[in-house]
Coordinates of C-alpha atoms and ligand atoms in Angstrom, one line a residue:
M12 CA 87.2 101.2 108.1
N13 CA 89.0 99.9 105.0
D14 CA 89.7 102.7 102.7
N15 CA 89.8 101.2 99.2
R16 CA 90.1 104.4 97.2
P17 CA 92.9 104.3 94.7
I18 CA 96.2 105.7 96.1
I19 CA 97.8 108.3 93.9
A20 CA 101.2 108.8 95.3
A21 CA 103.8 111.3 94.0
N22 CA 107.5 110.5 94.5
W23 CA 109.2 113.8 93.7
K24 CA 112.7 112.3 94.2
M25 CA 115.3 115.1 94.3
Y26 CA 113.2 117.6 92.5
K27 CA 111.3 120.8 93.6
T28 CA 112.6 123.3 96.1
P29 CA 110.5 123.8 99.3
Q30 CA 108.9 126.9 97.7
E31 CA 108.0 125.0 94.5
G32 CA 106.6 122.1 96.6
H33 CA 104.5 124.5 98.7
Q34 CA 102.9 126.1 95.6
F35 CA 102.1 122.6 94.1
A36 CA 100.6 121.4 97.4
Q37 CA 98.5 124.6 97.7
E38 CA 97.1 124.1 94.2
L39 CA 96.6 120.4 94.8
A40 CA 94.7 121.0 98.1
I41 CA 92.1 123.0 96.0
K42 CA 91.8 120.5 93.2
A43 CA 91.6 117.6 95.7
L44 CA 88.2 119.0 97.0
N45 CA 86.6 117.7 93.8
L46 CA 88.6 114.4 93.8
T47 CA 87.4 112.7 97.0
G48 CA 87.4 109.3 95.3
V49 CA 91.2 109.0 95.4
R50 CA 93.8 109.3 98.1
F51 CA 96.6 111.7 97.3
I52 CA 100.0 111.2 99.0
L53 CA 102.9 113.5 98.3
F54 CA 106.5 112.5 98.9
P55 CA 108.7 115.6 98.7
S56 CA 112.4 115.7 99.6
A57 CA 113.0 116.1 103.4
T58 CA 113.8 119.8 103.1
G59 CA 110.3 120.5 101.8
L60 CA 108.3 118.7 104.5
F61 CA 107.5 121.7 106.7
H62 CA 106.4 123.8 103.7
I63 CA 104.1 120.9 102.6
L64 CA 102.7 120.7 106.2
E65 CA 101.8 124.3 106.1
A66 CA 100.2 124.1 102.6
L67 CA 98.2 121.1 103.5
K68 CA 97.0 122.0 107.0
D69 CA 93.3 122.0 106.1
S70 CA 93.5 119.4 103.4
S71 CA 92.8 115.7 103.0
V72 CA 96.0 115.4 100.9
E73 CA 98.6 113.2 102.9
F74 CA 102.3 113.3 102.6
G75 CA 105.4 111.5 103.8
G76 CA 109.2 111.0 103.5
Q77 CA 111.0 109.3 100.7
N78 CA 113.3 107.4 103.0
M79 CA 114.3 107.0 106.7
H80 CA 116.9 105.5 109.0
S81 CA 115.9 102.5 111.2
A82 CA 117.5 104.0 114.3
S83 CA 115.5 106.4 116.4
E84 CA 118.4 108.8 116.7
G85 CA 122.2 108.7 116.6
A86 CA 125.4 109.6 114.8
F87 CA 124.2 109.0 111.3
T88 CA 125.1 112.1 109.3
G89 CA 122.7 112.9 106.5
E90 CA 119.9 110.6 107.8
T91 CA 116.4 111.2 109.0
S92 CA 114.5 109.3 111.7
A93 CA 110.9 108.2 111.8
S94 CA 110.2 110.6 114.7
M95 CA 111.7 113.5 112.7
L96 CA 109.3 112.7 109.8
L97 CA 106.4 112.5 112.2
A98 CA 107.3 115.9 113.7
C99 CA 107.1 117.4 110.2
G100 CA 103.6 116.1 109.9
C101 CA 104.3 113.0 107.8
R102 CA 102.0 110.0 108.0
W103 CA 103.9 108.0 105.4
V104 CA 107.3 106.9 104.4
I105 CA 108.6 105.1 101.2
I106 CA 110.9 102.2 102.0
G107 CA 113.0 100.3 99.5
H108 CA 112.6 102.5 96.4
S109 CA 114.6 101.0 93.6
E110 CA 116.9 104.1 93.6
R111 CA 117.6 103.4 97.3
R112 CA 118.3 99.8 96.5
H113 CA 120.4 100.1 93.4
I114 CA 122.1 103.5 93.6
F115 CA 122.5 103.7 97.4
H116 CA 123.0 99.9 97.8
E117 CA 120.4 99.5 100.6
T118 CA 120.0 95.8 101.3
D119 CA 117.0 93.8 102.2
A120 CA 118.4 93.6 105.8
D121 CA 118.4 97.4 105.9
L122 CA 114.8 97.5 104.7
C123 CA 113.8 94.8 107.1
A124 CA 115.0 96.9 110.0
K125 CA 113.3 100.1 108.6
I126 CA 109.8 98.7 108.2
P127 CA 109.1 97.8 111.9
A128 CA 110.9 101.0 112.9
A129 CA 108.5 103.1 110.8
L130 CA 105.4 101.2 111.8
D131 CA 106.2 101.2 115.5
A132 CA 106.8 104.9 115.4
G133 CA 103.4 105.5 113.8
L134 CA 104.2 105.9 110.1
N135 CA 102.4 104.1 107.3
V136 CA 104.7 102.5 104.8
I137 CA 104.9 102.0 101.1
L138 CA 107.3 99.2 100.5
C139 CA 108.7 99.1 96.9
I140 CA 109.7 95.9 95.2
G141 CA 110.5 95.0 91.6
E142 CA 112.8 93.2 89.3
L143 CA 115.6 94.4 87.1
L144 CA 115.3 94.0 83.3
E145 CA 117.8 91.1 83.2
E146 CA 115.9 89.3 86.0
R147 CA 112.6 89.6 83.9
Q148 CA 114.4 88.4 80.8
A149 CA 115.9 85.5 82.7
G150 CA 112.3 84.5 83.8
S151 CA 113.0 85.2 87.5
T152 CA 110.5 88.0 88.2
E153 CA 108.5 85.8 90.6
E154 CA 111.6 84.6 92.4
V155 CA 112.8 88.2 92.9
L156 CA 109.5 89.4 94.2
R157 CA 109.3 86.4 96.6
Q158 CA 112.8 87.0 97.9
Q159 CA 112.3 90.7 98.4
L160 CA 109.0 90.2 100.3
Q161 CA 110.3 87.4 102.3
D162 CA 113.5 89.2 103.3
D163 CA 112.0 92.7 103.8
L164 CA 109.1 91.4 105.9
A165 CA 111.1 88.8 107.8
G166 CA 110.2 88.7 111.5
M167 CA 106.9 90.4 111.1
E168 CA 104.2 88.3 112.9
S169 CA 101.4 89.9 111.0
F170 CA 100.9 92.2 108.0
P171 CA 99.2 95.5 109.1
V172 CA 96.9 95.7 106.1
E173 CA 95.7 99.3 106.7
R174 CA 99.2 100.6 107.2
L175 CA 101.5 98.7 104.9
V176 CA 101.1 99.3 101.1
I177 CA 103.2 97.5 98.5
A178 CA 104.4 99.2 95.3
Y179 CA 105.3 96.9 92.5
E180 CA 107.8 98.9 90.5
P181 CA 109.6 97.0 87.7
V182 CA 113.0 98.7 87.7
W183 CA 113.2 98.7 83.9
A184 CA 110.0 100.8 83.8
I185 CA 111.1 103.5 86.3
G186 CA 112.0 106.8 84.6
T187 CA 112.5 105.0 81.3
G188 CA 109.2 105.8 79.5
V189 CA 108.7 102.0 79.1
V190 CA 105.6 101.0 81.0
A191 CA 104.7 97.5 81.9
T192 CA 101.8 96.2 79.8
P193 CA 98.5 95.7 81.7
E194 CA 99.1 92.0 81.5
Q195 CA 102.6 92.2 83.0
A196 CA 101.5 94.5 85.8
G197 CA 98.3 92.5 86.5
E198 CA 100.2 89.2 86.6
A199 CA 102.9 90.6 89.0
H200 CA 100.3 92.1 91.3
A201 CA 98.5 88.7 91.4
R202 CA 101.8 87.0 92.2
V203 CA 102.5 89.4 95.0
R204 CA 99.2 88.6 96.6
V205 CA 99.9 84.8 96.3
I206 CA 103.3 85.3 97.9
L207 CA 101.9 87.5 100.7
Q208 CA 99.3 84.8 101.4
E209 CA 102.1 82.2 101.7
L210 CA 104.0 84.4 104.1
F211 CA 101.0 85.5 106.1
P212 CA 98.4 82.7 105.9
D213 CA 95.8 84.6 108.0
L214 CA 96.1 87.8 106.0
P215 CA 92.9 88.9 104.1
V216 CA 95.2 89.4 101.1
E217 CA 92.5 90.9 98.9
R218 CA 92.5 93.9 101.2
V219 CA 96.3 94.6 100.7
R220 CA 96.8 97.7 98.6
I221 CA 99.3 97.1 95.8
L222 CA 100.3 100.1 93.7
Y223 CA 101.9 100.0 90.3
G224 CA 104.9 102.3 89.6
G225 CA 107.0 102.8 86.4
S226 CA 106.4 105.5 83.8
V227 CA 102.8 106.1 84.7
K228 CA 101.3 109.0 82.7
S229 CA 97.8 110.3 82.0
A230 CA 98.1 108.5 78.6
N231 CA 98.5 105.0 80.1
A232 CA 96.8 105.4 83.5
A233 CA 93.4 104.2 82.4
Q234 CA 94.6 100.9 80.9
L235 CA 96.5 100.1 84.1
I236 CA 94.0 101.1 86.8
K237 CA 91.3 99.0 85.0
I238 CA 93.3 95.9 85.9
P239 CA 91.9 94.0 89.0
G240 CA 94.5 94.1 91.7
I241 CA 96.0 97.5 90.7
D242 CA 95.0 99.7 93.6
G243 CA 96.7 103.0 92.6
F244 CA 100.0 104.3 91.4
L245 CA 103.4 105.5 92.7
I246 CA 104.3 108.2 90.2
G247 CA 107.7 109.8 89.7
G248 CA 108.3 112.0 86.6
A249 CA 104.6 112.7 85.8
S250 CA 103.9 113.7 89.4
L251 CA 106.1 116.8 89.1
D252 CA 103.5 118.4 86.8
I253 CA 100.3 119.2 88.6
D254 CA 98.1 118.9 85.5
Q255 CA 99.5 115.4 84.7
Y256 CA 99.2 114.3 88.3
V257 CA 95.6 115.5 88.7
K258 CA 94.7 114.1 85.3
I259 CA 96.0 110.6 86.5
A260 CA 93.9 111.0 89.6
E261 CA 90.8 112.0 87.7
I262 CA 91.2 109.0 85.4
S263 CA 91.8 106.7 88.4
Q264 CA 88.7 108.0 90.1
I265 CA 86.5 107.4 87.0
E266 CA 87.9 104.0 86.1
T267 CA 87.7 102.7 89.7
K268 CA 84.0 103.5 89.8
V269 CA 83.5 101.4 86.7
K270 CA 85.8 98.6 88.1
L271 CA 83.9 98.3 91.4
Ligands
LIG301 C1 109.2 106.2 90.9 O1 110.0 107.1 91.1 O2 108.7 105.5 91.8 C2 108.7 106.1 89.5 C3 107.8 105.1 89.3 O3 109.2 107.0 88.6 P1 108.6 107.2 87.1 O4 107.1 107.4 87.3 O5 109.2 108.4 86.7 O6 108.9 106.0 86.3

């Protein structure tokens, strides 16, 4: 069945020790019992995955890895495979986060290899896309989004709508405190749907889950989640604080009921 609850995903980046992550996950597991209208997904660093598994063993809160290698195993020092993430209890992986693209120079060809590797292994994927500030200022946002989707999803015969989520994350909004306006985010999400329909003509594109990411906080969550086509959030900084994170989830649950 199609799960259309808003996805409230937490990207902890390189923050939180395994012990800190464990405590957060234990607290969240309790709070999540009253927040069944949203879908929580935590993305801790790889070292914390087993602690999260232990903390969430009886919980509906899901979790995943922040990155993975496309090979199933091999001489790739410092890397993690899909089967290793699965063995730690992960159901999800983030692919193509802007920090991976721009700091670690991952290319669209790298991401294009990772997505089928993750899906074939049994992981669900959040694929991040988004334009740089200079690209937006040059009026090339749509072109950038099209190029990323086209190149990252190249070779895929169909789009597995239940297992592949897109996160639109304008790079200029990530970790900057500058959030996209509801109009900017709404327009980008609508563009992404049009592009996906072009790439996959048979795709029921209204069912694709598209998250917004970039300086989401409890103070701006309501105005964003109200926008049709925004199906949840990928949250960095504000997800490190359990009160902020849960507040964003509460707001999303309430506003989504109004929206539907
Ligand atoms: C992110 O890391 O994906 C992100 C959106 O970060 P922040 O919420 O801190 O902008």
